[in-house]
């Protein structure tokens, strides 16, 4: 490992074997700092469908970097860099504010019955001001808290202490919804499901992928859905791509689906079209 001075007084360690210690990478970091200043980050929206009614349940907001030369850059590239450098804090704050502003704007256009999910990174959640930042946004945008669903990951759940657990409890008491993202991919423990103040479980795509062809995968999914239901959680299946997967999920009583089968993440003007569309 080598240490490299980054910016003024911030040291970051890189593993050269992973090829992340590169000129390209440093360039990207500098461009990201500029992108934050120049508001090059924006939200895309991927619809979620309520399987019982076939109607639009809401959207997940997904960050995109609209780079002036390179075009749309996906979060798989910039979120890890943002997390390592700490830029996730200003980026996360921008994303959260944009999400509240979007809900407020859509409500002004008469669109009311929908939820907007926002991805929250660990560093963002564990920041001292997280709870008060959310409350400030609520006061500023005056939207019903139940229209915002905060997606946290299992790695956040793992680091939970009594005081950060209290943040979750407060958020829920205020009416915000809490969703456990990528369920099954991390160091999942059934303990979290039982102890955590959660509203919703998002089953990772890897558990959905083969359910239309593999009986054992289908069995595994059935028990995850059953478990979530007995804990009275809303179950969302991620990465639904085929009609076969959809029909298995419908049979199992999954509550909502999200995936390319219905739509990829789209920019706002396209997202708005889903309000008038029926499945
Ligand atoms: P995620 O939260 O698990 O989001 C779902 C990802 O799966 C999205 O990738 C989405 O485009 C993709 N996806 C949706 N449906 C399908 C499908 O049917 N098939 C396949 N193969 N993929 C599907 P995306 O937008 O590239 O985001 C990647 C990850 O970046 C997200 O995974 C999330 O962890 C992170 N991310 C995105 N936006 C934000 C953000 O605003 N804040 C934070 N902290 N993380 C974000
Ligand atoms: Ca997510
Ligand atoms: Ca996910
Ligand atoms: Ca994921």
Coordinates of C-alpha atoms and ligand atoms in Angstrom, one line a residue:
X1 CA 0.0 0.0 0.0
X2 CA 1.1 3.5 -0.6
X3 CA 0.0 6.7 0.8
X4 CA -0.7 9.6 -1.4
X5 CA -1.6 13.1 -0.5
X6 CA -5.0 14.0 -1.7
X7 CA -6.0 17.6 -1.7
X8 CA -4.9 19.7 1.2
X9 CA -4.5 17.5 4.2
X10 CA -6.3 14.3 3.4
X11 CA -4.4 11.1 3.1
X12 CA -5.9 8.1 1.2
X13 CA -4.4 4.7 1.0
X14 CA -4.6 2.8 -2.3
X15 CA -3.7 -0.7 -3.2
X16 CA -1.8 -0.6 -6.4
X17 CA -2.7 -4.2 -7.1
X18 CA -6.3 -3.2 -7.5
X19 CA -5.2 -0.7 -10.1
X20 CA -7.1 2.1 -8.4
X21 CA -4.0 4.2 -7.8
X22 CA -3.9 5.6 -11.3
X23 CA -3.7 8.8 -13.2
X24 CA -7.2 8.2 -14.5
X25 CA -8.5 7.8 -11.1
X26 CA -7.0 11.1 -9.8
X27 CA -8.3 12.9 -12.8
X28 CA -11.8 11.5 -12.1
X29 CA -11.6 12.7 -8.5
X30 CA -10.7 16.2 -9.5
X31 CA -13.4 16.2 -12.1
X32 CA -15.9 15.1 -9.4
X33 CA -15.0 17.9 -7.1
X34 CA -15.7 20.3 -9.9
X35 CA -18.9 18.4 -10.9
X36 CA -20.2 18.9 -7.3
X37 CA -19.6 22.6 -7.6
X38 CA -21.2 22.8 -11.0
X39 CA -24.2 20.7 -10.2
X40 CA -23.4 18.0 -12.8
X41 CA -25.1 15.3 -10.6
X42 CA -28.7 14.6 -11.2
X43 CA -31.4 12.0 -10.4
X44 CA -32.9 9.4 -12.6
X45 CA -36.0 7.6 -11.5
X46 CA -36.9 3.9 -11.8
X47 CA -40.6 3.1 -11.4
X48 CA -41.9 0.5 -8.9
X49 CA -45.1 -1.3 -9.6
X50 CA -47.6 -2.6 -7.0
X51 CA -48.3 -6.2 -8.0
X52 CA -51.7 -6.4 -6.3
X53 CA -53.2 -3.5 -8.3
X54 CA -50.8 -3.2 -11.2
X55 CA -50.5 0.5 -10.5
X56 CA -47.5 2.7 -10.0
X57 CA -46.2 2.6 -6.4
X58 CA -43.4 5.0 -6.7
X59 CA -39.8 5.4 -7.9
X60 CA -36.3 4.8 -6.7
X61 CA -34.0 7.8 -7.3
X62 CA -30.6 6.9 -8.7
X63 CA -27.8 9.3 -9.1
X64 CA -26.2 10.0 -12.4
X65 CA -23.2 12.2 -13.3
X66 CA -23.9 14.2 -16.4
X67 CA -20.3 14.8 -17.5
X68 CA -19.9 17.6 -20.0
X69 CA -17.5 15.5 -22.2
X70 CA -18.0 11.9 -21.2
X71 CA -21.8 11.9 -21.0
X72 CA -23.8 10.0 -18.4
X73 CA -21.6 8.3 -15.9
X74 CA -23.1 5.5 -13.8
X75 CA -23.0 5.4 -10.0
X76 CA -21.1 2.1 -10.0
X77 CA -18.1 4.2 -11.0
X78 CA -18.5 7.4 -8.9
X79 CA -20.2 6.3 -5.7
X80 CA -17.2 4.1 -4.5
X81 CA -14.8 7.1 -5.2
X82 CA -17.2 9.4 -3.5
X83 CA -17.3 7.1 -0.4
X84 CA -13.5 6.8 -0.3
X85 CA -12.8 10.5 -0.6
X86 CA -15.6 11.8 1.6
X87 CA -17.3 13.5 -1.3
X88 CA -20.3 11.2 -0.6
X89 CA -21.3 13.7 2.1
X90 CA -21.9 16.7 -0.2
X91 CA -23.1 14.4 -2.9
X92 CA -25.5 12.6 -0.5
X93 CA -26.8 15.9 0.7
X94 CA -27.5 17.0 -2.9
X95 CA -29.3 13.8 -3.7
X96 CA -31.4 14.0 -0.5
X97 CA -32.4 17.6 -1.2
X98 CA -33.1 16.9 -4.8
X99 CA -35.4 14.0 -3.7
X100 CA -37.4 16.2 -1.4
X101 CA -37.6 19.0 -4.1
X102 CA -38.8 16.4 -6.6
X103 CA -41.6 15.1 -4.4
X104 CA -42.6 18.7 -3.7
X105 CA -42.6 19.6 -7.4
X106 CA -44.5 16.5 -8.5
X107 CA -47.1 17.1 -5.8
X108 CA -47.6 20.6 -7.1
X109 CA -48.4 19.0 -10.4
X110 CA -51.2 17.0 -8.7
X111 CA -49.2 13.8 -8.4
X112 CA -49.6 12.7 -4.8
X113 CA -49.9 8.9 -4.2
X114 CA -46.3 7.8 -4.7
X115 CA -43.2 7.1 -2.8
X116 CA -39.7 8.2 -3.7
X117 CA -36.8 6.0 -2.4
X118 CA -33.5 7.6 -1.7
X119 CA -30.2 5.6 -1.3
X120 CA -28.4 6.6 1.9
X121 CA -24.7 5.7 2.2
X122 CA -23.2 4.6 5.5
X123 CA -21.0 7.7 6.0
X124 CA -24.0 9.9 5.3
X125 CA -26.2 8.1 7.8
X126 CA -23.6 8.0 10.5
X127 CA -22.9 11.7 10.2
X128 CA -23.8 13.7 13.3
X129 CA -26.3 15.9 11.5
X130 CA -28.1 13.4 9.5
X131 CA -31.4 13.4 11.4
X132 CA -31.5 17.2 11.7
X133 CA -30.7 17.6 8.0
X134 CA -33.7 15.4 7.1
X135 CA -35.9 17.3 9.5
X136 CA -34.8 20.6 7.9
X137 CA -35.7 19.3 4.5
X138 CA -39.1 18.3 5.7
X139 CA -39.7 21.7 7.1
X140 CA -38.4 23.4 4.0
X141 CA -40.3 21.4 1.4
X142 CA -43.4 20.5 3.5
X143 CA -44.0 17.1 2.0
X144 CA -45.7 14.2 3.8
X145 CA -42.8 12.1 5.3
X146 CA -44.4 8.8 4.2
X147 CA -43.7 9.8 0.6
X148 CA -39.9 9.4 1.3
X149 CA -38.4 6.0 1.7
X150 CA -34.8 5.9 3.0
X151 CA -32.8 2.9 1.7
X152 CA -30.1 1.7 4.0
X153 CA -27.9 -1.3 3.5
X154 CA -27.0 -4.2 5.6
X155 CA -23.5 -2.8 6.2
X156 CA -25.2 0.2 7.8
X157 CA -27.3 -2.1 9.8
X158 CA -24.2 -4.0 11.0
X159 CA -22.6 -0.9 12.5
X160 CA -25.7 0.2 14.4
X161 CA -25.3 1.3 18.0
X162 CA -28.0 2.3 20.4
X163 CA -27.7 6.0 19.5
X164 CA -27.8 5.5 15.7
X165 CA -30.6 3.0 16.2
X166 CA -32.3 6.0 17.8
X167 CA -31.9 8.0 14.6
X168 CA -33.8 5.3 12.7
X169 CA -36.5 5.2 15.4
X170 CA -36.9 9.0 15.3
X171 CA -37.1 9.0 11.5
X172 CA -39.8 6.4 11.6
X173 CA -41.6 8.2 14.4
X174 CA -41.7 11.3 12.1
X175 CA -43.3 9.1 9.4
X176 CA -40.4 8.4 7.0
X177 CA -40.2 4.9 5.7
X178 CA -37.1 2.8 6.1
X179 CA -36.1 0.2 3.6
X180 CA -33.3 -2.4 3.8
X181 CA -31.6 -2.5 0.4
X182 CA -29.8 -5.3 -1.3
X183 CA -31.2 -7.8 1.1
X184 CA -29.2 -11.1 1.2
X185 CA -25.9 -9.8 -0.3
X186 CA -24.2 -8.4 2.8
X187 CA -23.5 -10.1 6.1
X188 CA -27.1 -10.6 6.5
X189 CA -28.3 -11.7 9.8
X190 CA -31.9 -12.5 10.7
X191 CA -31.1 -10.6 13.9
X192 CA -31.3 -7.2 12.0
X193 CA -34.6 -8.1 10.5
X194 CA -36.0 -8.8 13.9
X195 CA -34.4 -5.9 15.8
X196 CA -34.5 -3.2 13.2
X197 CA -37.3 -0.6 12.8
X198 CA -38.0 -1.3 9.1
X199 CA -40.9 -0.9 6.7
X200 CA -39.6 -2.5 3.6
X201 CA -37.2 -5.2 2.4
X202 CA -35.6 -5.0 -1.0
X203 CA -34.6 -8.4 -2.2
X204 CA -31.4 -8.2 -4.3
X205 CA -31.5 -9.0 -8.0
X206 CA -29.2 -12.1 -7.5
X207 CA -32.1 -13.8 -5.7
X208 CA -34.5 -13.0 -8.5
X209 CA -32.3 -13.8 -11.6
X210 CA -33.0 -17.6 -11.9
X211 CA -36.4 -18.0 -10.2
X212 CA -38.2 -18.8 -13.5
X213 CA -35.8 -21.7 -14.3
X214 CA -34.4 -23.0 -11.0
X215 CA -36.7 -24.7 -8.5
X216 CA -34.2 -24.3 -5.6
X217 CA -33.8 -20.5 -6.2
X218 CA -37.6 -20.3 -6.3
X219 CA -37.8 -22.1 -3.0
X220 CA -35.2 -19.8 -1.4
X221 CA -37.1 -16.7 -2.6
X222 CA -40.4 -18.1 -1.3
X223 CA -38.9 -18.4 2.2
X224 CA -37.4 -14.9 2.1
X225 CA -40.8 -13.5 1.0
X226 CA -42.5 -15.6 3.7
X227 CA -40.1 -14.4 6.4
X228 CA -40.5 -10.8 5.4
X229 CA -44.3 -11.1 5.4
X230 CA -44.3 -12.6 8.9
X231 CA -42.4 -9.6 10.0
X232 CA -45.0 -7.4 8.3
X233 CA -42.5 -5.9 5.9
X234 CA -43.3 -4.7 2.4
X235 CA -41.4 -6.8 0.0
X236 CA -39.8 -5.3 -3.1
X237 CA -38.1 -7.4 -5.7
X238 CA -35.2 -5.7 -7.5
X239 CA -33.9 -6.4 -11.0
X240 CA -37.0 -8.0 -12.5
X241 CA -36.3 -8.5 -16.2
X242 CA -38.7 -11.1 -17.5
X243 CA -42.3 -12.0 -17.6
X244 CA -41.4 -15.4 -16.1
X245 CA -39.9 -13.8 -13.0
X246 CA -42.8 -11.5 -12.7
X247 CA -45.3 -14.4 -12.7
X248 CA -43.3 -16.2 -10.0
X249 CA -43.2 -13.1 -7.9
X250 CA -46.9 -12.5 -8.3
X251 CA -47.6 -16.1 -7.2
X252 CA -45.4 -15.6 -4.1
X253 CA -47.3 -12.5 -3.1
X254 CA -44.4 -10.1 -3.5
X255 CA -45.7 -6.5 -3.0
X256 CA -43.7 -4.4 -5.5
X257 CA -41.4 -5.0 -8.4
X258 CA -38.7 -2.9 -9.9
X259 CA -36.7 -3.8 -13.0
X260 CA -35.9 -3.5 -16.6
X261 CA -39.0 -5.6 -17.4
X262 CA -41.1 -2.6 -16.6
X263 CA -38.5 0.3 -17.1
X264 CA -34.9 1.2 -16.6
X265 CA -34.2 4.4 -14.5
X266 CA -35.2 7.4 -16.6
X267 CA -34.9 11.2 -16.4
X268 CA -37.7 13.2 -14.8
X269 CA -39.7 14.1 -17.9
X270 CA -40.0 10.4 -18.8
X271 CA -40.7 9.4 -15.2
X272 CA -43.7 11.7 -15.1
X273 CA -45.3 9.8 -18.0
X274 CA -45.7 6.7 -15.7
X275 CA -48.3 8.6 -13.7
X276 CA -50.8 8.4 -16.6
X277 CA -49.8 4.9 -17.7
X278 CA -51.5 1.8 -16.6
X279 CA -49.9 -1.6 -16.7
Ligands
LIG1 P1 -29.0 -0.2 -6.0 O1 -29.5 0.8 -4.9 O2 -29.1 -1.6 -5.7 O3 -29.9 0.3 -7.3 C1 -30.4 -0.7 -8.2 C2 -29.4 -0.8 -9.4 O4 -29.9 -1.8 -10.3 C3 -29.4 0.5 -10.3 O5 -28.1 0.6 -10.8 C4 -30.4 0.1 -11.4 O6 -30.3 0.8 -12.6 C5 -30.1 -1.3 -11.6 N1 -31.2 -2.1 -12.1 C6 -32.5 -1.8 -12.0 N2 -33.3 -2.7 -12.6 C7 -32.5 -3.6 -13.1 C8 -32.6 -4.8 -13.9 O7 -33.7 -5.3 -14.2 N3 -31.5 -5.5 -14.3 C9 -30.3 -5.1 -13.9 N4 -29.2 -5.8 -14.3 N5 -30.1 -3.9 -13.2 C10 -31.1 -3.2 -12.8 P2 -27.4 2.1 -10.9 O8 -28.4 3.1 -11.1 O9 -26.3 1.9 -11.8 O10 -26.9 2.2 -9.4 C11 -25.9 1.4 -8.8 C12 -25.8 1.5 -7.4 O11 -25.2 2.8 -7.1 C13 -27.1 1.5 -6.6 O12 -27.5 0.2 -6.4 C14 -26.7 2.2 -5.3 O13 -26.1 1.3 -4.4 C15 -25.7 3.2 -5.8 N6 -26.4 4.5 -5.9 C16 -27.1 5.0 -6.9 N7 -27.6 6.2 -6.7 C17 -27.2 6.5 -5.4 C18 -27.3 7.7 -4.5 O14 -28.0 8.6 -4.9 N8 -26.7 7.6 -3.3 C19 -26.0 6.5 -2.9 N9 -25.5 6.5 -1.7 N10 -25.8 5.4 -3.7 C20 -26.4 5.4 -4.9
LIG2 CA1 -31.2 1.1 -3.7
LIG3 CA1 -30.6 -2.6 -4.3
LIG4 CA1 -27.3 -3.2 -5.6

